[in-house]
Amino acid sequence: MSTASPDRTGAPSLPQPQGHPQRWLILGVICLAQLTVLLDNTVLNVAIPSLTRELHAATSDIQWMINAYSLVQSGLLLSAGSAADRYGRKKMLIAGLALFGAGSLVAGLAQSTGQLIAARAGMGVGGALLLTTTLAVVMQIFTPDEHPKAIGIWSAVSALGFAAGPLIGGFVLNHFWWGAIFLINLPVAALGLVAAVVLVPESKAARAPRPDPGPAAAPGPAAAPGSPDPGSGPGRPDRPDLLGALLSTVGMAALVYAIISGPTHGWTSARVLGTAGAAVVVLAVFARHESRTPYPMLDMHFFRDRRFTGAVSGAVLIAFGMGGSLFLLTQHLQFVLGYGPLEAGLRTAPLALTVVVLNFSGLGARATVKLGTPVSILLGMVLLSGGLVSIALLTEHGYAGTLLGLLLIGAGTALAGPAMAHAIMSAIPPAKAGVGAGVNGTLAEFGNGLGVAVLGAVLTSRFAALVPVAATSLPAALAAAHDGAERDRVLDAYASGLSTSQLAGAAAVLLGGVLAAALLRRAERADSEVAAEAGA
C-alpha cells in the first residue's frame, strides 16, 4: 500500500516504491483535467466570429481574449510549480481546478469584452497550476519503471487537446451560444475537484537550506519514490523565492508577448524590440538571482547536468517544429486546398490519433525502454522531421502526401515527446518535481510560440518575394489579383512559402534531435564511468 502519511516535519512522505494503489484511476482524472485546460488553448479560435458579432469586439479585443490566457499561463508555470513543491501538490491541484472552474463560469456569463479578458486571465492562473501539478503528481504516484508509460499517456492528452479543440468548439457553437464553450468546463472541473480530494495523495518537500555544491556538483537522476531526496533534509522548509517568482513571471510573460506581437506589429517595431529586450534583461537578472540565493526556485546547477540541458534543448525544438508546422498546415489546408475549418480539423486528426494510439497502448513507452532515451529522442525527431519534409514536398500530390506527413509527425511526437519529458523530470530531484513540470511546460509554451513566429516569418518573407502583386498577405494579394491566372500564381507563391517554412522547421527539429541525443548519450556515459569507479 502506498499512502502519503505525514512525517515528523509535518510534510507528507513520498509514495512507496510500489506506487499508489489507485494510480491509474488518478491518472485518468488528471488527464481529464489537463485535457480541459489544453482545449481552451484552441477552442476560442472557432468562436471569434460569434464574439465579434455579439460582444462587438474589435480586433485588439479578440487578440487579448486569446492571448490573456496564454500569457498568464506561460508566465506563471515556474512559479506554480515551485508553489506546488512548497505548499503541497494536492493543494495546488485543487486550487487550480477551482480557479479554472470559476474563470470558466465568469467567461461563459461575460457581458463585455473586458469581463471575458479578465476571466481568461483567471483561467490562465488555474491552467498554470494544473499543468505543473498534474505532471508532478504523476512522478510521485508511479514507480520509476512505470514513469515512461504514465508520462506517455499524460503527453498524449496534449495531442488530443489540439485535435479536439476546434472540433468540440465547432459542435458546441452549432447548437448553443458562444458562452457554452466555457461552461462545458464546469462539470469536468467539479469532477476533478471531488476526485482530487478523495483520491490524490498529498506530497510536498520539507527542505533545509541548499548547501553550496561547488563547481563540480550536478544533480543526479531522480530517486525512486519513497527514497530520500538528495537535495533535501530535515529542518525548516526553505523560504519562498518571491523575487524569483516575480522575475520569472514578468520575464516569461514579456518574452511570450514579444513573440505573439511580432507578426502583427512587425519584428523591428519599437513595441516588439522593447518588450523582447526587457524580457532578456529580466530573465538574465532572474538567472543571476537564482544562482546566488540559498533558496532558489530554479536551481541553476541543473543546467550543468547534460541530461537536463540535452532534454531542454530537444524539448524547445520539438515544440518549435510541432507548433510552427501545424500552424502552417492548417493554413495550407484552408487557403491552398480550399477545405473549411471543420474539414481541415478533421484532416489533421490522424496526427493526434497516432500519438494517442502509440502512447495509450504503451508502444511508445516500450520502445523508449528498449532503445534508451537518447536513441528514442533521436528516432522520434528524425520521424518528425521526415513528416515535415513530406508535407512540404508531397502535398501537391493531394491529401495522401499530407496524410503520410501527419502519421510520421504523430509517430515522432509519440516517441520523442514523453522521452524528453521523462529526461527533464528524471534529471531533477523529486523534491523539485513541480519546478521540473514548470520547466517542461514553459519550454513547450516557448517552443510553440517561437515556432509559429519564426516559421510564420519565413512564410511571409518567401511569399512577399514571389507574389506577383503588391501585397504581403494572402487575402490582400488575392483581392488585388486581376484575373484567375494571377490568382493561381498568388496561391502558388503562398504554397511555395509554406513549403519553405516547413523545410526550415524540419531542419531545426533534426538539429534538435542530434543535439539532444548527443548530450544525453554523453551524460549516460559519464554516469556509467562514475558508477564503475564507485564499484571499483
PDB file of N, CA and C in Angstrom, residues 27 29 82 116 126 214 224 281 284 308 322 327 333 417:
ATOM      1  N   LEU A  27      -4.521   8.913 -12.575  1.00  0.00           N
ATOM      2  CA  LEU A  27      -4.011   9.394 -13.860  1.00  0.00           C
ATOM      3  C   LEU A  27      -5.154   9.756 -14.796  1.00  0.00           C
ATOM      4  N   VAL A  29      -8.157  10.838 -13.985  1.00  0.00           N
ATOM      5  CA  VAL A  29      -8.732  12.106 -13.535  1.00  0.00           C
ATOM      6  C   VAL A  29      -7.823  13.273 -13.909  1.00  0.00           C
ATOM      7  N   SER A  82       6.830  25.773  -8.363  1.00  0.00           N
ATOM      8  CA  SER A  82       7.524  25.999  -7.095  1.00  0.00           C
ATOM      9  C   SER A  82       6.542  26.024  -5.931  1.00  0.00           C
ATOM     10  N   LEU A 116     -14.637  39.218 -20.253  1.00  0.00           N
ATOM     11  CA  LEU A 116     -14.134  37.976 -20.834  1.00  0.00           C
ATOM     12  C   LEU A 116     -12.605  37.918 -20.776  1.00  0.00           C
ATOM     13  N   GLY A 126      -5.314  29.277 -13.182  1.00  0.00           N
ATOM     14  CA  GLY A 126      -5.685  27.897 -12.887  1.00  0.00           C
ATOM     15  C   GLY A 126      -5.007  26.902 -13.803  1.00  0.00           C
ATOM     16  N   GLY A 214      29.382  23.661  -4.982  1.00  0.00           N
ATOM     17  CA  GLY A 214      30.690  23.766  -5.609  1.00  0.00           C
ATOM     18  C   GLY A 214      30.596  23.620  -7.103  1.00  0.00           C
ATOM     19  N   ALA A 224      14.043   6.977  -6.623  1.00  0.00           N
ATOM     20  CA  ALA A 224      12.788   6.258  -6.696  1.00  0.00           C
ATOM     21  C   ALA A 224      11.816   6.821  -5.687  1.00  0.00           C
ATOM     22  N   VAL A 281      16.558  41.095 -20.356  1.00  0.00           N
ATOM     23  CA  VAL A 281      17.179  41.690 -19.167  1.00  0.00           C
ATOM     24  C   VAL A 281      16.596  41.080 -17.894  1.00  0.00           C
ATOM     25  N   ALA A 284      17.729  37.528 -17.437  1.00  0.00           N
ATOM     26  CA  ALA A 284      19.142  37.482 -17.026  1.00  0.00           C
ATOM     27  C   ALA A 284      19.275  37.794 -15.535  1.00  0.00           C
ATOM     28  N   PHE A 308      19.841  17.190 -18.331  1.00  0.00           N
ATOM     29  CA  PHE A 308      18.885  18.296 -18.279  1.00  0.00           C
ATOM     30  C   PHE A 308      19.027  19.207 -19.498  1.00  0.00           C
ATOM     31  N   MET A 322       6.593  21.295 -33.951  1.00  0.00           N
ATOM     32  CA  MET A 322       5.177  20.944 -33.884  1.00  0.00           C
ATOM     33  C   MET A 322       4.287  22.178 -33.999  1.00  0.00           C
ATOM     34  N   PHE A 327       0.627  25.088 -37.344  1.00  0.00           N
ATOM     35  CA  PHE A 327       0.071  26.404 -37.665  1.00  0.00           C
ATOM     36  C   PHE A 327       0.070  26.615 -39.174  1.00  0.00           C
ATOM     37  N   LEU A 333      -4.231  23.775 -45.621  1.00  0.00           N
ATOM     38  CA  LEU A 333      -5.455  23.023 -45.893  1.00  0.00           C
ATOM     39  C   LEU A 333      -6.614  23.958 -46.243  1.00  0.00           C
ATOM     40  N   GLY A 417       8.418  13.005 -27.529  1.00  0.00           N
ATOM     41  CA  GLY A 417       7.833  13.886 -26.521  1.00  0.00           C
ATOM     42  C   GLY A 417       7.893  13.331 -25.106  1.00  0.00           C
TER      43      GLY A 417
END
